[in-house]
Structure formats: structure tokens, C-alpha cells
Tab-separated table of C-alpha atoms in Angstrom:
chain	number	residue	atom	x	y	z
A	1	MET	CA	4.571	-102.320	-16.548
A	2	SER	CA	3.028	-102.598	-19.321
A	3	GLU	CA	4.609	-101.838	-22.610
A	4	LYS	CA	2.628	-99.042	-23.089
A	5	THR	CA	4.028	-97.294	-20.113
A	6	LYS	CA	7.212	-97.979	-20.707
A	7	GLN	CA	6.881	-96.305	-24.137
A	8	GLU	CA	5.312	-93.557	-22.314
A	9	GLN	CA	8.084	-93.539	-19.705
A	10	HIS	CA	10.686	-93.732	-22.454
A	11	ASP	CA	8.914	-90.904	-24.849
A	12	ALA	CA	8.563	-88.569	-21.605
A	13	LYS	CA	12.609	-89.152	-20.899
A	14	GLU	CA	13.551	-88.290	-24.472
A	15	GLU	CA	11.119	-85.029	-24.035
A	16	ASN	CA	12.854	-84.285	-20.789
A	17	SER	CA	15.939	-84.731	-22.362
A	18	GLU	CA	14.990	-82.400	-25.666
A	19	VAL	CA	13.997	-79.905	-22.817
A	20	VAL	CA	16.696	-80.345	-20.973
A	21	GLU	CA	19.229	-80.169	-24.138
A	22	GLU	CA	16.939	-76.952	-25.251
A	23	VAL	CA	17.798	-75.131	-21.306
A	24	PHE	CA	21.806	-76.416	-22.041
A	25	ALA	CA	21.424	-74.422	-25.810
A	26	GLU	CA	19.712	-71.844	-24.370
A	27	GLU	CA	22.510	-70.827	-21.418
A	28	PRO	CA	24.990	-70.567	-23.658
A	29	GLN	CA	23.109	-67.963	-25.596
A	30	ALA	CA	22.186	-66.211	-22.547
A	31	GLU	CA	25.348	-66.014	-21.295
A	32	GLU	CA	26.633	-64.644	-25.134
A	33	VAL	CA	23.905	-61.926	-24.680
A	34	ALA	CA	25.173	-61.125	-21.272
A	35	GLU	CA	28.896	-61.274	-22.278
A	36	GLU	CA	27.849	-58.703	-25.204
A	37	GLN	CA	25.964	-56.142	-23.224
A	38	HIS	CA	28.864	-56.061	-21.012
A	39	GLU	CA	31.185	-55.297	-23.772
A	40	SER	CA	28.652	-52.943	-25.302
A	41	ASP	CA	28.412	-51.285	-22.069
A	42	GLU	CA	32.693	-51.357	-21.689
A	43	LEU	CA	32.372	-49.560	-25.409
A	44	SER	CA	30.079	-46.982	-24.449
A	45	GLN	CA	31.878	-46.003	-21.631
A	46	LEU	CA	34.967	-45.755	-23.957
A	47	GLU	CA	33.843	-43.874	-26.059
A	48	ASP	CA	32.345	-41.335	-23.279
A	49	LYS	CA	35.970	-41.347	-21.958
A	50	LEU	CA	37.484	-40.628	-25.189
A	51	ASN	CA	34.958	-37.908	-26.126
A	52	GLU	CA	35.534	-36.113	-22.614
A	53	SER	CA	39.361	-36.331	-23.240
A	54	GLU	CA	38.621	-34.658	-26.513
A	55	ASN	CA	36.662	-31.915	-25.129
A	56	ARG	CA	39.175	-31.268	-22.950
A	57	TYR	CA	42.230	-31.239	-25.074
A	58	LEU	CA	39.918	-28.684	-27.235
A	59	ARG	CA	39.610	-26.809	-24.190
A	60	LEU	CA	43.139	-26.762	-23.242
A	61	ARG	CA	43.901	-25.928	-26.836
A	62	ALA	CA	41.596	-23.141	-27.404
A	63	ASP	CA	42.885	-21.577	-23.653
A	64	PHE	CA	46.568	-22.026	-25.312
A	65	ASP	CA	45.794	-20.091	-28.112
A	66	ASN	CA	44.372	-17.331	-26.529
A	67	PHE	CA	47.191	-17.250	-24.048
A	68	ARG	CA	49.445	-16.874	-27.191
A	69	ARG	CA	47.293	-14.643	-28.452
A	70	ARG	CA	46.931	-12.203	-25.639
A	71	VAL	CA	50.879	-12.382	-25.097
A	72	ASN	CA	51.340	-11.520	-28.912
A	73	VAL	CA	49.045	-8.669	-28.402
A	74	GLU	CA	50.715	-7.493	-25.304
A	75	SER	CA	54.002	-7.436	-26.478
A	76	GLU	CA	53.245	-5.533	-30.035
A	77	ALA	CA	51.915	-2.625	-27.313
A	78	LYS	CA	55.176	-2.818	-25.153
A	79	GLU	CA	57.286	-2.415	-28.329
A	80	LYS	CA	55.021	0.076	-29.875
A	81	TYR	CA	55.303	1.986	-26.616
A	82	ARG	CA	58.475	1.483	-25.502
A	83	ALA	CA	59.590	4.591	-25.396
A	84	GLN	CA	56.659	6.096	-23.259
A	85	GLY	CA	58.991	6.257	-20.179
A	86	LEU	CA	61.497	8.166	-22.039
A	87	ILE	CA	59.241	10.833	-23.364
A	88	THR	CA	57.154	11.420	-20.418
A	89	GLU	CA	60.492	12.285	-18.690
A	90	LEU	CA	61.617	14.650	-21.539
A	91	LEU	CA	58.363	16.400	-22.012
A	92	PRO	CA	59.347	18.720	-19.061
A	93	ALA	CA	62.652	19.740	-20.296
A	94	LEU	CA	61.323	20.148	-23.871
A	95	ASP	CA	58.850	22.724	-22.185
A	96	ASN	CA	62.186	24.482	-20.514
A	97	PHE	CA	63.560	24.761	-23.815
A	98	GLU	CA	60.368	26.373	-25.464
A	99	ARG	CA	59.914	29.074	-22.473
A	100	ALA	CA	63.373	29.336	-23.047
A	101	LEU	CA	63.112	30.299	-26.886
A	102	ASN	CA	60.361	32.655	-26.148
A	103	ILE	CA	62.722	35.352	-24.499
A	104	ASP	CA	63.470	38.528	-26.225
A	105	ALA	CA	67.116	38.424	-27.446
A	106	ASP	CA	68.600	41.981	-27.017
A	107	ASN	CA	72.113	41.444	-28.219
A	108	ASP	CA	73.951	39.207	-30.538
A	109	GLN	CA	75.348	36.549	-28.222
A	110	THR	CA	72.162	36.020	-26.957
A	111	LYS	CA	70.789	35.649	-30.646
A	112	THR	CA	73.302	33.269	-31.403
A	113	LEU	CA	72.856	31.037	-28.174
A	114	LEU	CA	69.001	31.359	-29.181
A	115	GLN	CA	69.602	29.858	-32.316
A	116	GLY	CA	71.591	27.239	-31.332
A	117	MET	CA	68.923	26.170	-28.655
A	118	GLU	CA	66.665	26.553	-31.835
A	119	MET	CA	68.500	23.845	-33.434
A	120	VAL	CA	68.993	21.593	-30.342
A	121	HIS	CA	65.210	21.977	-29.874
A	122	ARG	CA	64.372	20.880	-33.499
A	123	SER	CA	66.390	17.898	-33.177
A	124	ILE	CA	64.730	16.796	-30.278
A	125	VAL	CA	61.450	17.375	-31.809
A	126	GLU	CA	62.550	15.253	-34.698
A	127	ALA	CA	63.472	12.412	-32.538
A	128	LEU	CA	60.379	12.422	-30.900
A	129	LYS	CA	58.658	12.365	-33.859
A	130	LYS	CA	60.393	9.612	-35.089
A	131	GLU	CA	59.294	7.804	-32.587
A	132	GLY	CA	55.650	8.508	-32.859
A	133	VAL	CA	55.202	11.717	-30.477
A	134	GLU	CA	52.632	14.619	-32.053
A	135	PRO	CA	51.890	17.735	-30.446
A	136	ILE	CA	48.361	17.697	-29.762
A	137	GLU	CA	46.344	20.726	-31.429
A	138	ALA	CA	44.632	22.802	-29.105
A	139	VAL	CA	43.862	26.679	-29.675
A	140	GLY	CA	40.786	27.130	-32.004
A	141	LYS	CA	39.816	23.409	-31.525
A	142	GLU	CA	36.991	22.038	-29.923
A	143	PHE	CA	37.134	21.072	-26.369
A	144	ASP	CA	37.458	17.157	-26.349
A	145	PRO	CA	38.228	15.814	-22.645
A	146	HIS	CA	40.323	13.194	-23.946
A	147	LEU	CA	43.059	15.588	-25.495
A	148	HIS	CA	42.673	17.982	-23.191
A	149	GLN	CA	42.249	19.192	-19.741
A	150	ALA	CA	40.393	22.475	-19.062
A	151	VAL	CA	42.117	24.712	-16.297
A	152	MET	CA	40.268	27.720	-16.776
A	153	GLN	CA	37.120	29.266	-18.838
A	154	THR	CA	36.381	32.439	-20.178
A	155	GLU	CA	34.053	34.151	-22.017
A	156	ASP	CA	35.162	35.627	-25.114
A	157	GLU	CA	33.003	36.646	-28.055
A	158	ASN	CA	35.456	35.946	-30.799
A	159	PHE	CA	34.869	32.455	-30.164
A	160	ASP	CA	32.178	29.539	-30.055
A	161	SER	CA	31.037	27.991	-27.272
A	162	ASN	CA	32.906	25.142	-26.102
A	163	VAL	CA	36.237	26.232	-28.127
A	164	ILE	CA	40.065	26.562	-26.916
A	165	VAL	CA	41.367	29.837	-26.294
A	166	GLU	CA	44.215	29.769	-25.100
A	167	GLU	CA	46.748	26.680	-24.474
A	168	PHE	CA	49.073	26.837	-21.470
A	169	GLN	CA	50.842	23.662	-21.401
A	170	LYS	CA	51.036	21.750	-24.731
A	171	GLY	CA	49.805	17.848	-24.768
A	172	TYR	CA	51.249	15.203	-26.587
A	173	ARG	CA	50.433	11.813	-27.946
A	174	LEU	CA	52.588	9.003	-28.641
A	175	LYS	CA	50.823	7.308	-31.578
A	176	ASP	CA	47.541	6.685	-30.720
A	177	ARG	CA	48.054	6.988	-26.823
A	178	VAL	CA	47.476	10.462	-25.009
A	179	ILE	CA	51.146	10.988	-23.517
A	180	ARG	CA	50.048	14.108	-22.014
A	181	PRO	CA	46.779	16.358	-22.510
A	182	SER	CA	46.623	19.999	-23.242
A	183	MET	CA	46.261	22.408	-20.445
A	184	VAL	CA	43.581	25.077	-22.027
A	185	LYS	CA	41.474	27.723	-21.514
A	186	VAL	CA	38.331	27.164	-22.842
A	187	ASN	CA	35.518	29.666	-24.065
A	188	GLN	CA	31.817	29.074	-22.436
């Protein structure tokens, strides 16, 4: 072989070794890029899971806050209207008291009995007032279906249209809630 050929082969070998070195040098970089890509994918998955967990936590917290608020409102309403059942049961007795007080007393003994009944009636009414019970005004007022129950209609020139002429049974409200509407006669 000539020296020129040997020199060319030697140069070719050196070139090949440089190419091989470059290829081997590039391979670790490709592995590093692939590893970095894999780490980046894992990081993005972990961030997604974290965001999902945070959103779930915030929703649960909001649900719990709504639950707590609802329980507080219900307990306040329960406390506010705690006496409603008892008051509803007492109203017929109160009606009977008022009917009994409307009788005419013809002797001293009956008058004395009526005075005692008036005192008991007054104390019951005051106790109910302390609990927040108020009678609903009816006669002379405009008819309100939320407060009054019309059981009769009449035509009376002394009253305007849709005005209550007579009350048959008193209505009561507990604070802002109607316990029993007034039974009334309404002018047409």
C-alpha cells in the first residue's frame, strides 16, 4: 500500500472515531433530554393532581360552610319559634276565656267570678305577649289573605270594598309568623 493510501485510511479512521465520539457524546444528551422530558411530564401530572386536590378541598370546605350556616339558621328558627306548639294548643282555651268573659253578670257572685277570670285572662295574654304572640288586627282593616281567612261576604255601605266588617275568631302571629289567621266577614 502506498503511503498516500495509508495516510488516507488513517485520516478516515480518525474521522470515523470523531464521528463515533460525537455520536456517543450526543447519546447521553439525548438520554438527558428524554429524562428531563419524563421529569417534566411527572411534574405536570403532580401539579394537576395538586390542583385537583385543592379544588376538591375548596368545594368540601364550601359545602361544610353552607351546612354550618344552614344548621345555624335552623337552630335559630327552632329557638325563635320554640313555643309555637304550646301556643297553638293554648289558643282554643284563650278563645273560650274570651267567650266566657262576654256573658252578662246579673249578681255579685258572677261579677266576682268574672273579675277573677279577667285577671287570669290578662296574665295569659301577657305571658303570650312576652313570647312574641300578638293578635292580628282585623275589623276596619283591609283584607289580607296572609293574615285573614274570609268566611263570609257582605255588602255594607258603611265600609269600603275589601274591608273587614266583622271578626268571628281572633287571629294570632308569633313574631313574624302567622299561627292562626283571623276568621272574618269582608265587605264586597
